[in-house]
Structures are given as structure tokens and as C-alpha cells.
Amino acid sequence: METGERESKNFIETIIENDIKEGRVTTIKTRFPPEPNGYLHIGHAKSIILNSGLAEEYGGKFNLRFDDTNPTKEKSEFVESIEADVKWLGANWEDRLFFASNYFDDMYKAAVRLIERGKAYVSDMSADEIREFRGTLTEPGKDDPYSKRTVEENLKLFEEMKEGKYEDGSKVLRARIDMASPNINMRDPVIYRIAHLTHQNTGDKWCIYPMYDFAHPIEDAIEGITHSICTLEFEDHRPLYDWVLIEAGFKKTAEDTPKQIEFAKLYLTNVVTGKRYIKKLVEEGIVDGWDDPRLVSIAALRRRGFTPESLRKFVELCGISKGNSSVDYAMLEYCIREDLKLKRSRIMACLNPVKVVIDNFPEDKEEELVVVNNMENDELGTHTIKFTKEIYIDRDDFMKEPPKKYFRLYPGNEVRLMQAYYVTCTSFEEDENGEVTVIHCTYDPETKGGNSPDGRKVKGTIHWVPAPYAVKATVRLYENIVNEELGVYNEDGSLNLNPNSKTVLTDCVIEPEILKAKPYDSFQFVRQGFFAVDPKDTTDNHLVFNRIVSLKSSYKLPTNK
Ligand code: ATP
Ligand code: MG
């Protein structure tokens, strides 16, 4: 973490340091508690980096805990992907990988303790009746007619619920707090429900399951979590979090740990994060899976070529706050561009190639040139490339009839071939549609390396690929999948998709240095952007690249972060 570089502490650090100073904690313990019901996205990355970063910063511990208390939605497939994502981000849970479902016994005992203390009761009201009795923001709730049951009766009924005597929905366990509380969460919330379901971890052992608001604080307490960091929508649940821990005997006062701290969720513009929408995009074949490079699941970002460092930088720039706001997708692009700029080799690739014949270059001659991998970072070394009579350049770098201020190749003009020679266009051939098929040039043997002995200057420098050694590849260019300015949703609630979000170029050619590339490796294709080897679609004899980000952007870092 680069937290040391920041001048001011965020509000969570202030709370933690105060707890240390006042002796409430010695070792900080945080956790990331995903529900294994989908893939993690960029928002989760923020939570992971925040929680693990705080543990690191204060010499504490970070746990990974699967919050698998709801047996209906969870799948073990997601457990594996989540572990891989958290590990990739660099968050280290060491040997502390936990499952909330392993605490079901403790949760049951805590519920029994509440009943014994008169703090919970079994109700026979239906979900609808409970909702009706709950009241509104302006009206208090009404007492549950079953709330007068005795401790003995409640203990017996709760045990019978556990033994499977009752049907789903016929009984619940409610906390006895205050039906007139201004906080609706405190109006005798349901803490256990009956559900005859097989759980992926505990099988058929249980037919009653704890509700999130009851289970989560207990999970934190069992693991000795000191600071339970969650998102803002749980702010109104904090009194219940503290109530459960105090009444079930896990802590004495609200100030004691575990304590819940809320921060604002991360929202990004021009992306789709909702599971419901992503699922639909996957099912309709609009994206190719949960890791399609246009999505912002962590798996998708990794596949596209983002690095953990770039995501850490991004989270740091976003900052931690209490106010909801959304962050421009361009900031994420800024972070990856900055991260890769000095770290990656620069390679010449023609995404839309056209052949150039250098007429005065001998037929059977090849010249080996040494080129630096990254002009701004010597440590990346050099590689070689062969200069040959036939080369490719990008179609964009040639015009039959150039407009003013076009300095690249056109008939009669001289340009520099990057790291090689000056060439002058003498003529071109075209097909019956007017499409250029071959460009003819002559080269000046005196300009090797890209400088002329007579000091004459050329204004354009273009990249090239030696035709006999060109490696054919597929390159995919991406744009945002939705455009916020046009509205993310249509009137019928469907997504307003950008039809140009993916462009597939199948005739690209790249210099042979690229043959060393392995899945996930990334490069700068000079003058074009950063590209990564797609791990799914690349085969032993055909490379497929995803554009991570183009080189230029008008994006400026906000100064008021
Ligand atoms: P989603 O519904 O978007 O998948 P979730 O909150 O249901 O998110 P969980 O698995 O319950 O997903 O969340 C795990 C942790 O990640 C929680 O602590 C949650 O607060 C945090 N989290 C989820 N979304 C974001 C976000 N956009 N920004 C920051 N933290 C988030
Ligand atoms: Mg959730």
C-alpha cells in the first residue's frame, strides 16, 4: 500500500487510531465477507483493498470469510473465483479462510441465550402480517400478539423449529427490542427463519437459518474482528449490530469491538455492475461470460490486462468517504496507463496493415536492427527486428491525397520508419474499388537508425512490421458497453447498449518479438495503446489481444479528491 504517501488520514483510520490510543484494541482485525453468490466486481475490490490495507498498515490481520448463511443463492463455483480474485489483488488472509456456516452452532446458542434473557420470542405471524405490524417511518409498529410467550414456551418452540417440526414460513424467531423505535430495523426484527433447504456446506443439518443482521455481528465477534467495515446502506442497521452483540454477551458497550463502520460504495460511470444485468448480458450472449473484458468484474479486468497495482492506485485515488458519488471510468484508465507506461515493452503492430515495397532495397537482403524496449526505461533492455524489402505499415499512416498538416506517408513525402530508415513514397497500386493494395517507396541507406547525415528533417514517424516475419494476430478494441450520456437504461428498463463496444480486427500483424508472449502478458503497441494477450481465446498458434486502454486521453485527475 502507498498509504504512507498520503498526508491526511481517512475517517476510518482516525477511528482505528483512537481505539488503539484509548486501549480498546491492540491488534487490528478486519475481514472481507463476500456472499458466494456471484463474481466480485470493482466495488468489491475497493472493499478488499481497504480492509486488507488497514490490517497491513496497523500490523493487524485480515480474514477472508464467506458469508454463506443463505442457502438459496450460493454456489461453490463462486467460492473458487472469489478466492482467486482476492489473492490476485494481493490481499493475504494467510490461514484465515472462514465460512460463516461453520458458526451455525454458535449462532443457535446465541439465539437461545437471547430467549433465556427474554430478548427473543417465537412468532407465528406470516411475513405479510409482520410487515403490516411493523408500522411506517411516521407511525410506530404494533406489538406482535405472540410476543407474550414465556421463556419456556419460546425455548421449546425454537428447539422444535430446529428439529424440523414446522413448515417454512410458519414460525420465526424475533428479537424483542422496541416496536415503537424510530429505527424500523429495531422493531423486533426477525433473526431466524425456517427453510427446509440443503446448504452447500452444512447439508441437511439445519432447517432454520439466521438472518444477516443477526449472523453478521456474531461472525465478526467469533473471529475477533475489531473493525467491521461495510457499505453505507448498513448505517441504519448499526444499532441492531450493537444490540445483538451486547444482548448475546459478545461485548459490553457499543464502543467496544467489534464495531461497524460504514463507507460509501464505489460507483463507476459507463459500466454495468448489477448482477441481474450482467446475468442477462451473459445469457443473451451479448458478452462472452462473466469475465468478458468489457465488464468490470475482477476476473474481467484481469483478463483485459489490468494489474493489481493499477486497481490499488485507483482505490487510493477514489479515497474513502461517507458520501455516495460515482467515479469516472476514465480515472481507471488513467491508473492502468500510468502503471504500464514504464513497465511494458513497446512493440510495433499494424492493426490494419497495408504492404510497402522498398524498391531500392536488395531482394535477398535482411538487416538486423537493435531497438530499445522502452525509451523511458532502460531497464527493460532491447530486442532485435529485421528490416526487409517488404514491410507492413498501418493503413491510417498512408493517404493518397493528404489534407493539410498530414505528415505521414503520401506520394512524394518522406517519413521516418521508427528505429530504421527514412523512406519516400514513389507510387501506389490500388484495386478496382480504389483500395490501396501496395505502396512503393525508396529508402535512404544513409539514414539508418532514423537520422539523416545532411540534417534534413522529416515530420512524420511511423511504425512498421517486416512482412516475411509478421505474426498474424487478432486484436479486439473495446469501448464502454453503455454510454451514460445517452442514458444507461431504455424506457422499458433494458440496457441501452453501445453497438460499438467491441471491434474485432482479424488481420493484424505484429513484429516477431511478440511470439514470446504468454496469456495475460501485456505490451504497448507503439502509437496505439496497451494490449494484453487474451487467456481464453489465444491458442498455441494464434494470439488474440484485448486492448486495455488507448494511449491518449483528455482525462485530468481531479484535484479536489
Ligand atoms: P453486489 O450486490 O453489488 O454484488 P453485495 O453487497 O451484495 O454487492 P457482498 O458479497 O454482500 O456483495 O459484499 C461483500 C462486501 O463487499 C461487503 O462488505 C460490501 O459492503 C462490499 N461491497 C459491495 N459492493 C461494493 C461497492 N460497490 N463498493 C465498495 N464495497 C462494496
Ligand atoms: Mg449481497
GROMACS .gro file of C-alpha atoms and ligand atoms in nm, residues 31-37 39-44 46-47 51 212 229-231 233-234 263-267 273-275, ligand 1:
model
   61
   31ARG     CA    1  -1.235  -0.905   0.712
   32PHE     CA    2  -1.380  -0.920   0.365
   33PRO     CA    3  -1.714  -1.102   0.386
   34PRO     CA    4  -1.847  -1.183   0.038
   35GLU     CA    5  -2.163  -1.378  -0.018
   36PRO     CA    6  -2.064  -1.653  -0.263
   37ASN     CA    7  -2.348  -1.568  -0.499
   39TYR     CA    8  -1.836  -1.283  -0.922
   40LEU     CA    9  -1.660  -0.997  -0.748
   41HIS     CA   10  -1.652  -0.659  -0.918
   42ILE     CA   11  -1.452  -0.338  -0.894
   43GLY     CA   12  -1.661  -0.225  -0.594
   44HIS     CA   13  -1.563  -0.537  -0.404
   46LYS     CA   14  -1.232  -0.141  -0.310
   47SER     CA   15  -1.356  -0.322  -0.002
   51ASN     CA   16  -0.980  -0.400   0.459
  212TYR     CA   17  -2.796  -1.143   0.802
  229ILE     CA   18  -1.623  -0.221   0.761
  230CYS     CA   19  -1.927  -0.224   0.537
  231THR     CA   20  -2.110   0.000   0.294
  233GLU     CA   21  -2.673   0.108   0.335
  234PHE     CA   22  -2.598  -0.069   0.664
  263PHE     CA   23  -1.823   0.393   0.395
  264ALA     CA   24  -1.969   0.492   0.058
  265LYS     CA   25  -1.989   0.233  -0.217
  266LEU     CA   26  -1.781   0.278  -0.525
  267TYR     CA   27  -1.984   0.357  -0.833
  273THR     CA   28  -2.219  -0.384  -1.221
  274GLY     CA   29  -2.563  -0.515  -1.126
  275LYS     CA   30  -2.563  -0.893  -1.112
  562ATP     P1   31  -2.340  -0.670  -0.519
  562ATP     O1   32  -2.484  -0.690  -0.493
  562ATP     O2   33  -2.307  -0.545  -0.594
  562ATP     O3   34  -2.272  -0.788  -0.578
  562ATP     P2   35  -2.308  -0.716  -0.239
  562ATP     O4   36  -2.300  -0.610  -0.134
  562ATP     O5   37  -2.430  -0.795  -0.248
  562ATP     O6   38  -2.269  -0.648  -0.379
  562ATP     P3   39  -2.142  -0.893  -0.091
  562ATP     O7   40  -2.082  -1.019  -0.134
  562ATP     O8   41  -2.255  -0.899   0.006
  562ATP     O9   42  -2.190  -0.817  -0.223
  562ATP    O10   43  -2.034  -0.788  -0.042
  562ATP     C1   44  -1.911  -0.818   0.012
  562ATP     C2   45  -1.851  -0.690   0.064
  562ATP    O11   46  -1.823  -0.601  -0.045
  562ATP     C3   47  -1.942  -0.615   0.157
  562ATP    O12   48  -1.868  -0.574   0.270
  562ATP     C4   49  -1.991  -0.498   0.076
  562ATP    O13   50  -2.022  -0.390   0.157
  562ATP     C5   51  -1.873  -0.472  -0.016
  562ATP     N1   52  -1.915  -0.407  -0.140
  562ATP     C6   53  -2.010  -0.449  -0.227
  562ATP     N2   54  -2.026  -0.362  -0.328
  562ATP     C7   55  -1.939  -0.260  -0.305
  562ATP     C8   56  -1.908  -0.138  -0.374
  562ATP     N3   57  -1.970  -0.103  -0.486
  562ATP     N4   58  -1.812  -0.058  -0.320
  562ATP     C9   59  -1.749  -0.093  -0.208
  562ATP     N5   60  -1.773  -0.205  -0.139
  562ATP    C10   61  -1.868  -0.289  -0.185
   0.00000   0.00000   0.00000
